[in-house]
GROMACS .gro file of C-alpha atoms in nm:
model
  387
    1UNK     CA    1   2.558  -0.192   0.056
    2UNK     CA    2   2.483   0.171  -0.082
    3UNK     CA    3   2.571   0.466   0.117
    4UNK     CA    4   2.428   0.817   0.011
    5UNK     CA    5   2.502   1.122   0.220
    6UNK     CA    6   2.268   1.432   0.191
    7UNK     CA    7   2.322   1.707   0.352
    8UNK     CA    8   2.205   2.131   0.338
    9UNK     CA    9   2.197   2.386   0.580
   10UNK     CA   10   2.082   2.281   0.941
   11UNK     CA   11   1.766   2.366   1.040
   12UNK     CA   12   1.653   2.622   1.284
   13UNK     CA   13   1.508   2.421   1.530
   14UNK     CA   14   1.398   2.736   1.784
   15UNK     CA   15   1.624   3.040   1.866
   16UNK     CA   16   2.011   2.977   2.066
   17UNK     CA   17   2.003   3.063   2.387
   18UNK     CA   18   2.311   3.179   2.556
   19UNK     CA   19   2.441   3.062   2.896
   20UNK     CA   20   2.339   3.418   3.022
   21UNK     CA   21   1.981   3.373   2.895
   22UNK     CA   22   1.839   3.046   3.099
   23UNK     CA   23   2.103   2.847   3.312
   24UNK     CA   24   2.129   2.500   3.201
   25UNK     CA   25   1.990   2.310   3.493
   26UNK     CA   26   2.148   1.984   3.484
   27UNK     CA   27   2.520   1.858   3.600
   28UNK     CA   28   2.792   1.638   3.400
   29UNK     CA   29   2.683   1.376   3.633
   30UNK     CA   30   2.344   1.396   3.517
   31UNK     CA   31   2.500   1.381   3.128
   32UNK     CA   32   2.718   1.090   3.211
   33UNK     CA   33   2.406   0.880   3.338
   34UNK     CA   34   2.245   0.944   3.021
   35UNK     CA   35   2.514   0.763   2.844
   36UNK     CA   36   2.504   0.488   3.034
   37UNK     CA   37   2.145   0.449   2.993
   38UNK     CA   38   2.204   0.508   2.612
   39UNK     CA   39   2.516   0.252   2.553
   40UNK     CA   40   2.289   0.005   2.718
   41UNK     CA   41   2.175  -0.161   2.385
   42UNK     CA   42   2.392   0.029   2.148
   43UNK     CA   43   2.767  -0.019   2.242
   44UNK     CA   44   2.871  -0.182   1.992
   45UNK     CA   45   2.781   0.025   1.730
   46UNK     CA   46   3.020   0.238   1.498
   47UNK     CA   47   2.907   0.564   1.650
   48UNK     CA   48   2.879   0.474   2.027
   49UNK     CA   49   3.239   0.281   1.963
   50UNK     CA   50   3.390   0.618   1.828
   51UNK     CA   51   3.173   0.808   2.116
   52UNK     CA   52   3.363   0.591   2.382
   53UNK     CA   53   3.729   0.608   2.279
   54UNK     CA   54   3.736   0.977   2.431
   55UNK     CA   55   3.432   0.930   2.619
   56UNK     CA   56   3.579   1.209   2.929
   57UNK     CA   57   3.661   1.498   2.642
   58UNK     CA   58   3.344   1.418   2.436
   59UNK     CA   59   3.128   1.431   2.738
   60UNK     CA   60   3.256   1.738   2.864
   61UNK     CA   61   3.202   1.893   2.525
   62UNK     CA   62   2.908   1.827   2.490
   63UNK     CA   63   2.835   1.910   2.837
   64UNK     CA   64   2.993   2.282   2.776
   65UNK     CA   65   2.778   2.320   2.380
   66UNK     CA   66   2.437   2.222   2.629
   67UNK     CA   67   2.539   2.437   2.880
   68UNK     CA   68   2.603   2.750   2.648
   69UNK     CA   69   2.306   2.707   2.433
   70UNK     CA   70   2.509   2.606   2.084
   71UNK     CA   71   2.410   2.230   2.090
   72UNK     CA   72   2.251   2.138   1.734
   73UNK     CA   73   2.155   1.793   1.660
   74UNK     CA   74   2.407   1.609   1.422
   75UNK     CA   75   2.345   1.380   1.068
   76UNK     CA   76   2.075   1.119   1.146
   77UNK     CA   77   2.124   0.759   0.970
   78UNK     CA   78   1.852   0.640   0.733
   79UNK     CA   79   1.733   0.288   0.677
   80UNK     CA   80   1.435   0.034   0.571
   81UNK     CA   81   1.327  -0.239   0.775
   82UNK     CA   82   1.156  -0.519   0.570
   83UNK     CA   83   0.988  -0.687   0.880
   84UNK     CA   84   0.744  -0.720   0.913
   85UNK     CA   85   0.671  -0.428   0.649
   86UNK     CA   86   0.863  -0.189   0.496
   87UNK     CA   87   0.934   0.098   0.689
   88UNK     CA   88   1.174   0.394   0.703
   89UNK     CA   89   1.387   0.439   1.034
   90UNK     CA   90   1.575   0.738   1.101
   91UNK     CA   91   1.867   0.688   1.363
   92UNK     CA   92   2.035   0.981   1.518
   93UNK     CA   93   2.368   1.062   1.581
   94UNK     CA   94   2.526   0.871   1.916
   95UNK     CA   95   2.561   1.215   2.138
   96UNK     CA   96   2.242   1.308   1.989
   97UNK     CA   97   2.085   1.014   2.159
   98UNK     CA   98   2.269   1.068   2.494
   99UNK     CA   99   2.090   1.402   2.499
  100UNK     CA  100   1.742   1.225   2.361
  101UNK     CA  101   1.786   1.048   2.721
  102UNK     CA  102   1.918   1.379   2.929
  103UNK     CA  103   1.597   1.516   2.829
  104UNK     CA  104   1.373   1.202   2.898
  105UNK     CA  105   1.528   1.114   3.238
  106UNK     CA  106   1.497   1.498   3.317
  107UNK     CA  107   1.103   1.516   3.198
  108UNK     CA  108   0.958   1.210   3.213
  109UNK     CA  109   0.856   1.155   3.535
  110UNK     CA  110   0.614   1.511   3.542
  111UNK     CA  111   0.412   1.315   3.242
  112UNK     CA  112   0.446   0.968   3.360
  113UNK     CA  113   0.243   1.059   3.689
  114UNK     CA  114  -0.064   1.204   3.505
  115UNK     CA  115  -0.044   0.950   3.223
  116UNK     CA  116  -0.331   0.697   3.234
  117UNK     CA  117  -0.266   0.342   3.381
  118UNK     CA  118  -0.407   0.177   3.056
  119UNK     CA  119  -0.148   0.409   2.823
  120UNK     CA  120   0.141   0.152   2.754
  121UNK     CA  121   0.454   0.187   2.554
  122UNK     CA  122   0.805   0.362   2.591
  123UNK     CA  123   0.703   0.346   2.942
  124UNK     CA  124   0.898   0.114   3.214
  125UNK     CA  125   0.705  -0.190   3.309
  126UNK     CA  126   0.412  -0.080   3.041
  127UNK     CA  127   0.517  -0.312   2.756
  128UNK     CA  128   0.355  -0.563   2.536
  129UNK     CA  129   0.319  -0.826   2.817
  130UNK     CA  130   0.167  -0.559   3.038
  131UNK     CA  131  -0.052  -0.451   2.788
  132UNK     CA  132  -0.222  -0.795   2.702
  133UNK     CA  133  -0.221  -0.871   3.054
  134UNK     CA  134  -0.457  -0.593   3.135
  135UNK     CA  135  -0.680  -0.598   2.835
  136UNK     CA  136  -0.713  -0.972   2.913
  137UNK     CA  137  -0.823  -0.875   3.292
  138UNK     CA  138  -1.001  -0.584   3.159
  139UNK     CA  139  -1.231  -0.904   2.908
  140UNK     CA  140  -1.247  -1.114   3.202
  141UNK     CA  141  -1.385  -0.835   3.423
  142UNK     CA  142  -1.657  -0.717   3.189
  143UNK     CA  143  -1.765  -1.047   3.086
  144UNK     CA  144  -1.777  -1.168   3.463
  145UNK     CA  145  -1.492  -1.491   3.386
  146UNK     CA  146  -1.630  -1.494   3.033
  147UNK     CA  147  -2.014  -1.544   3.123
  148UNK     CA  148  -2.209  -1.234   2.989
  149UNK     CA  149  -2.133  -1.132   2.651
  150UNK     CA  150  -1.938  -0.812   2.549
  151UNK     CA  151  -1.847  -0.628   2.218
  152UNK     CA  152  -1.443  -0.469   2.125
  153UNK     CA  153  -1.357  -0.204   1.935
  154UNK     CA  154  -1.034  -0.160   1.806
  155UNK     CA  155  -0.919   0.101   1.642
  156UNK     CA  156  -0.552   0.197   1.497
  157UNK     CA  157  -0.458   0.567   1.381
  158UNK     CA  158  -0.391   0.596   1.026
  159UNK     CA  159   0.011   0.687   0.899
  160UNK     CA  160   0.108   0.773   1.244
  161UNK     CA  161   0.428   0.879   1.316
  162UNK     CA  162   0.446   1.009   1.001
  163UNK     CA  163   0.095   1.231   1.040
  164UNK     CA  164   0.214   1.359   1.440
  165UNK     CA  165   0.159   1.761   1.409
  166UNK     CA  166   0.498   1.898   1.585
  167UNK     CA  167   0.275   2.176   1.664
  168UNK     CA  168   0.003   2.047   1.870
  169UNK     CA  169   0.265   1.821   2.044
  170UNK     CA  170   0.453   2.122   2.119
  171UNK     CA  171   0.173   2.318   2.315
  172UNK     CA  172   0.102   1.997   2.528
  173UNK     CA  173   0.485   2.032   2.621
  174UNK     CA  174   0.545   2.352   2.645
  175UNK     CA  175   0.219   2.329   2.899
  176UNK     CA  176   0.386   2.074   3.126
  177UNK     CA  177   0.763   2.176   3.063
  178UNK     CA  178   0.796   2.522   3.233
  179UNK     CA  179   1.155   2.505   3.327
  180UNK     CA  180   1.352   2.780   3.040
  181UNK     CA  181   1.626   2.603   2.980
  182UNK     CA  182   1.440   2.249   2.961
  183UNK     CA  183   1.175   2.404   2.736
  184UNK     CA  184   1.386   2.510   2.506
  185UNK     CA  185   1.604   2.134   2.483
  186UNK     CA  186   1.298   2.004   2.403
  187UNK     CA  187   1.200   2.214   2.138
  188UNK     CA  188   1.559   2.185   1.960
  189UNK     CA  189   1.476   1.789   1.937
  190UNK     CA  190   1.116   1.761   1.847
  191UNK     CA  191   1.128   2.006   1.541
  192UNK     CA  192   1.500   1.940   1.451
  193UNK     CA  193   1.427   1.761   1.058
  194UNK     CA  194   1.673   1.510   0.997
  195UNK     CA  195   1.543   1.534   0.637
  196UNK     CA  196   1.788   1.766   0.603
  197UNK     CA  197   2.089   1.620   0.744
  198UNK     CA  198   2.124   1.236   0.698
  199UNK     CA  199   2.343   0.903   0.593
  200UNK     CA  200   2.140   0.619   0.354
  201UNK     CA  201   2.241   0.319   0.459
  202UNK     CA  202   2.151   0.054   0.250
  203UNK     CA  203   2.007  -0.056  -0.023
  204UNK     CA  204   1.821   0.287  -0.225
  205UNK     CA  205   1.606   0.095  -0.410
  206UNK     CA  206   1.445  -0.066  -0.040
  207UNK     CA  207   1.277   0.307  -0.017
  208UNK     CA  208   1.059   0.248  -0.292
  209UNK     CA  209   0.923  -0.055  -0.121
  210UNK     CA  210   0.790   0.217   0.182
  211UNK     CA  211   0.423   0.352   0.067
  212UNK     CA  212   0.483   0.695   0.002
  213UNK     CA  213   0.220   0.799   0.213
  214UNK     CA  214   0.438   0.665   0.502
  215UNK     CA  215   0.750   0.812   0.422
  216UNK     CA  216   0.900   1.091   0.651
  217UNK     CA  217   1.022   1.268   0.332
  218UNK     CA  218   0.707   1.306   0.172
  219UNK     CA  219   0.556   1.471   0.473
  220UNK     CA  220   0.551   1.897   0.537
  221UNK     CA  221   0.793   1.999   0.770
  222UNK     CA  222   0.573   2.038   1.089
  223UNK     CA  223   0.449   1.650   1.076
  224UNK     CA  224   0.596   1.337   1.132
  225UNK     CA  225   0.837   1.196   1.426
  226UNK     CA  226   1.120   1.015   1.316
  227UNK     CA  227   1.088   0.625   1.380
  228UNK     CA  228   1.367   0.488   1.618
  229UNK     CA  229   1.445   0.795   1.839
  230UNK     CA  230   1.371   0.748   2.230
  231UNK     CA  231   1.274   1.104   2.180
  232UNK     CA  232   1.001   1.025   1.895
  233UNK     CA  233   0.864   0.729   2.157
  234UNK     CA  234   0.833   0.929   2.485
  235UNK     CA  235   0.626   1.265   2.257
  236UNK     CA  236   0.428   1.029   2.110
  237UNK     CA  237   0.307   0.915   2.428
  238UNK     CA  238   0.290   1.293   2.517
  239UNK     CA  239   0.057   1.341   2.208
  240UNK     CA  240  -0.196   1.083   2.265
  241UNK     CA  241  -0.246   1.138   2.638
  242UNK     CA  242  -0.528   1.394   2.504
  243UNK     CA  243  -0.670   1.098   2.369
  244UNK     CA  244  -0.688   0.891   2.652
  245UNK     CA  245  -0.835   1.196   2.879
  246UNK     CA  246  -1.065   1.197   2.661
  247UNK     CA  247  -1.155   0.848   2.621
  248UNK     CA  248  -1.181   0.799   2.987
  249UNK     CA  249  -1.378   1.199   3.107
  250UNK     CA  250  -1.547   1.268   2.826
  251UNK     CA  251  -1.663   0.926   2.635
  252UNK     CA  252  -1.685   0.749   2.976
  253UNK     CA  253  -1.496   0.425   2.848
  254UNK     CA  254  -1.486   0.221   3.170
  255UNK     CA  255  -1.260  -0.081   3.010
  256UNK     CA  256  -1.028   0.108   2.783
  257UNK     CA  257  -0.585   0.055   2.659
  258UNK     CA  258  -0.388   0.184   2.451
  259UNK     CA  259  -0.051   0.093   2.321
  260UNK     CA  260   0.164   0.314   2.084
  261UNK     CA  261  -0.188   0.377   1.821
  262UNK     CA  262  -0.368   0.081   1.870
  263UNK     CA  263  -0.672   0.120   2.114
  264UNK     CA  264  -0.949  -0.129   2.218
  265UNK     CA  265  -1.279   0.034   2.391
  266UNK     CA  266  -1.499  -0.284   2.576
  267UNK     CA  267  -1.839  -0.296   2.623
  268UNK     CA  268  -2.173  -0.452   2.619
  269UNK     CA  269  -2.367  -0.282   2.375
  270UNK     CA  270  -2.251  -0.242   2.030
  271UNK     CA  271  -2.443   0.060   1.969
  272UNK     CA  272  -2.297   0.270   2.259
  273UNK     CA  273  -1.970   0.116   2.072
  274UNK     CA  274  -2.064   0.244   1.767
  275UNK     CA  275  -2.134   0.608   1.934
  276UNK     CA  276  -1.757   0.599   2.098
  277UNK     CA  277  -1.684   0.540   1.734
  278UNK     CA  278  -1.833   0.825   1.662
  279UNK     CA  279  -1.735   1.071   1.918
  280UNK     CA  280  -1.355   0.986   1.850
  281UNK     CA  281  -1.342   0.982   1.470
  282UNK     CA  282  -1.447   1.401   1.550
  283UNK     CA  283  -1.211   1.406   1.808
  284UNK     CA  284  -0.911   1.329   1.669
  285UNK     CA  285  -0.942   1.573   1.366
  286UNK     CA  286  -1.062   1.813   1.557
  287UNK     CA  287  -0.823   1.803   1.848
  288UNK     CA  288  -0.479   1.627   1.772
  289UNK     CA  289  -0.534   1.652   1.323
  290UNK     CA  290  -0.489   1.276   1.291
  291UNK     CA  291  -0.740   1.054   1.132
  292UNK     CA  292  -0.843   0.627   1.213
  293UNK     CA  293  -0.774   0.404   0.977
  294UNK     CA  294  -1.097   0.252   0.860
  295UNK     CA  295  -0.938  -0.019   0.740
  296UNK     CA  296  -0.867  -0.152   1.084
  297UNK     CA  297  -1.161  -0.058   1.267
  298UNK     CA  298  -1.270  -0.381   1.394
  299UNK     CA  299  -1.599  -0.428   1.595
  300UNK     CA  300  -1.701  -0.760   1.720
  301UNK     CA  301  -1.776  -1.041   2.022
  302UNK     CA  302  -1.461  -1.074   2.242
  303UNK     CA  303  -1.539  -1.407   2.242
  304UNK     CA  304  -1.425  -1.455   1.880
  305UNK     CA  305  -1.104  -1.388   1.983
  306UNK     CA  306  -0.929  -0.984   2.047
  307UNK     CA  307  -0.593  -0.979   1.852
  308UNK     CA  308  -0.396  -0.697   2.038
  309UNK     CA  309  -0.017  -0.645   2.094
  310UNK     CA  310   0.088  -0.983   1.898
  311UNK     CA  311  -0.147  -1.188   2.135
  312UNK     CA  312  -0.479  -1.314   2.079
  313UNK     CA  313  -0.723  -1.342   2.333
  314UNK     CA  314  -1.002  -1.582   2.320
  315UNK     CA  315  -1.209  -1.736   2.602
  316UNK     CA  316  -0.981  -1.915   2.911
  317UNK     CA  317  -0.658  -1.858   2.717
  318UNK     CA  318  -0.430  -1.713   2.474
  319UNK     CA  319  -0.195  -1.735   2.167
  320UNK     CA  320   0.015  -1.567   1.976
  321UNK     CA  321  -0.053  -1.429   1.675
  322UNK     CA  322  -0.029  -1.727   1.379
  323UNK     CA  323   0.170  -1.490   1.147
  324UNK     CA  324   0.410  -1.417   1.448
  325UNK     CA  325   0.511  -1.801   1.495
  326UNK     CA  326   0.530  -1.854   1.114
  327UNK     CA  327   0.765  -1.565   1.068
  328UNK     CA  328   0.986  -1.674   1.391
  329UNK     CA  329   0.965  -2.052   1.241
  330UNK     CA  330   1.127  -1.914   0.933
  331UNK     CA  331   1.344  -1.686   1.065
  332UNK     CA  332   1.530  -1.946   1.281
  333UNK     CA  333   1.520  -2.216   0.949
  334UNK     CA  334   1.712  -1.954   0.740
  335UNK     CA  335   1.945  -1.733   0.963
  336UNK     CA  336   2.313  -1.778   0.967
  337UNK     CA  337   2.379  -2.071   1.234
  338UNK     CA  338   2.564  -1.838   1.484
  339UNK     CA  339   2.247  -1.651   1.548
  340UNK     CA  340   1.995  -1.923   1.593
  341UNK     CA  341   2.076  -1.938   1.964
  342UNK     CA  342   2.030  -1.589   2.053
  343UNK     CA  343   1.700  -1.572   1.763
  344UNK     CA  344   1.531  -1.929   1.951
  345UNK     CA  345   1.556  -1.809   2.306
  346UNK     CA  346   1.456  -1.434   2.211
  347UNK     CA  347   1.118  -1.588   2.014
  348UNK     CA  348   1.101  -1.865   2.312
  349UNK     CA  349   1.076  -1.623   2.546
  350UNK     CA  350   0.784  -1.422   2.342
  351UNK     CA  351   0.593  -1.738   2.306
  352UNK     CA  352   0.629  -1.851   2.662
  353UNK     CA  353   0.359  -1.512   2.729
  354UNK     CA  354   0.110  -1.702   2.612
  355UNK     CA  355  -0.107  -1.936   2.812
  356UNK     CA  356  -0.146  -2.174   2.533
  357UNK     CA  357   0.137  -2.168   2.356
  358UNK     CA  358   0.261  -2.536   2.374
  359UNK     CA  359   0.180  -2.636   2.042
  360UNK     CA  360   0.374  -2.324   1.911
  361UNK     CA  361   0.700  -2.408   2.079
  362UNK     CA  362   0.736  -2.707   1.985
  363UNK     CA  363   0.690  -2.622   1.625
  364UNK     CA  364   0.936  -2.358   1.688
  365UNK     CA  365   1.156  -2.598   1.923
  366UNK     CA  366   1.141  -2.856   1.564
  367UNK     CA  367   1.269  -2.603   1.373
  368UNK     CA  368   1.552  -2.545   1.678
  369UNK     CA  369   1.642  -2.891   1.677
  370UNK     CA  370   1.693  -2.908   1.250
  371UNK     CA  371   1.979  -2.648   1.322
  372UNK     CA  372   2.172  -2.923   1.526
  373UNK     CA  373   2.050  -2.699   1.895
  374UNK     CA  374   1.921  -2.864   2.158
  375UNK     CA  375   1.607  -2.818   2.370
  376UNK     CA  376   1.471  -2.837   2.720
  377UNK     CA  377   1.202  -3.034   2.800
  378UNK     CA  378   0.986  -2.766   2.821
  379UNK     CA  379   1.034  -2.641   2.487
  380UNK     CA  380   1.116  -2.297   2.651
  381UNK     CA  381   1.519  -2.267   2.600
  382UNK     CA  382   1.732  -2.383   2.366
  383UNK     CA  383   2.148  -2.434   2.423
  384UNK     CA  384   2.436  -2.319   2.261
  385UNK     CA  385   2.598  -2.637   1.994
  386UNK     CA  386   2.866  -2.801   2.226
  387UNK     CA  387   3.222  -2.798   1.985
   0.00000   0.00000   0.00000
């Protein structure tokens, strides 16, 4: 494994305020929560393990650089994930994240009750099972159980994260965030550039397998989120609400969702369809600078089937996506044995969303059972090897 460390001056993400200037409106109680909610899924990492073994003097010190306006944002780990594409992922610092949440558990709730019902992602109880869930209700609604015939459109946002303008994003929050101190938090994190500050972890020559239109580093400073923050998540949620306002008031969309960029519009004519089509692709230049994808605009009968969120959706049931169960049939044929029982009940319990996934599990259950597990009956959980 190849480690590379870059590093130049830190930028200036927005002007230090001193402790006389705003008065930091949160407590070390608040702080401390935030960790918790942070170590949930990342305690045994190198930086939350280091975080930990002084957890009461780190805490407080971090508490005391918030509370006096000094807090900068640390070196941010870079890596490639190869599944199920390339992709760059930019990790911040441990006590960077604890802050990410400060900030989320502090905000979050003003945005989260003007957010549309059908805007999932990054928000609780809104995730991928949610969001197939309602698109299928929203199919069976419009097509009365499947009887009268209806037209999708899906649509997907070209380069995303990557193509966010920082400074549209910032005037929706700014708008919604009027508290000083909170305001200015908020502004540290969304234009600090870990560009400029960052660990390469991993292999170098993975990078070149990232298009280089989708590279964070190839971007000018006041676009892109970095991918893997809670922070990058929760404003790019903040950044498309325009979109679904817009979707809903001004297009009139009756059966509309949206999860992270993917969107699917319902309707029964293909021509007023094809004028949504329309009205967005000026929209979202106009409005929020980002562009569709055209290569992903898809516009057809629901009843060929609406692929959406891993699931497909087809008339009286669903499935998942074929190249999903192929890639979790190989995954669990090749991984190192003490993993296959966590892997098998993780991609069990995917599979068990949808309604006809029997035929799936039990492929996957085959595969399960060539790695000496065992299954239930069920083909829903598999069991740890007895020694």
């Amino acid at each position: 494994m190849a480690t590379r460390t870059t590093t130049t001056s830190r930028p200036r993400a927005g002007r230090a305020l001193s402790a006389d200037q705003y008065e930091a409106d949160f407590t070390l109680e608040e702080l401390a929560v935030a960790y918790f909610d942070c170590r949930r899924n990342k305690r045994n990492s190198a930086s939350a393990l280091g975080f930990e073994l002084h957890l009461e003097r780190n805490l407080i010190e971090l508490h005391d650089e918030l509370a006096a306006g000094i807090y900068r944002p640390g070196r941010s780990i870079c890596f490639v994930v190869t599944r199920p594409k390339a992709r760059e992922v930019w990790a911040a610092d441990f006590r960077d994240r604890v802050v990410h949440h400060l900030l989320y558990n502090r905000i979050s709730p003003r945005f989260y009750a003007s957010f549309n019902q059908d805007s999932c992602a990054c928000i609780p109880g809104r995730g991928t099972l949610y969001a197939a869930q309602r698109l299928e209700a929203k199919i069976r609604s419009a097509t009365q159980n499947w009887m009268l015939p209806v037209w999708y459109l899906k649509c997907d946002l070209a380069n995303f994260f990557v193509s966010i303008d920082k400074l549209v994003l910032w005037e929706q929050i700014a708008a919604r965030v009027t508290a000083p101190w909170w305001r200015q938090l908020a502004h540290t994190i969304l234009f600090h550039d870990p560009r400029l500050d960052y660990e390469l972890r991993g292999a170098p020559h993975l990078l070149h397998r990232v298009p280089a239109h989708k590279r964070l580093g190839n971007q000018p400073a006041h676009l892109g989120l970095p991918i893997g923050n809670l922070s990058s998540q929760f404003f790019a949620n903040i950044y498309l609400d325009k979109l679904d306002q817009h979707v809903k008031h001004q297009v009139r969309a009756r059966h509309y969702i949206r999860y992270v960029d993917d969107f699917v519009l319902l309707h029964e004519s293909p021509q007023w369809l094809n004028t949504a089509l329309a009205d967005v692709e000026q929209f979202l230049p106009d409005v929020l600078h980002a562009q569709l994808n055209p290569s992903k605009t898809i516009l057809q009968p629901v009843d060929r089937g609406v692929d959406f969120v891993g699931h497909v959706i087809k008339p009286w049931r669903s499935h998942t996506r074929r190249r999903t169960v192929n890639e979790a049939i190989h995954r669990v044929s090749r991984i190192e044995p003490d993993d296959v029982y966590t892997s098998a009940n993780s991609y069990f319990g995917l599979l068990r969303q949808a309604s006809a996934s029997h035929q799936d599990r039990a492929a996957l259950a085959r595969a399960v059972l060539r790695r000496g597990h065992s299954v239930n009956q069920a083909f829903t959980k598999t069991y740890r090897k007895s020694t």
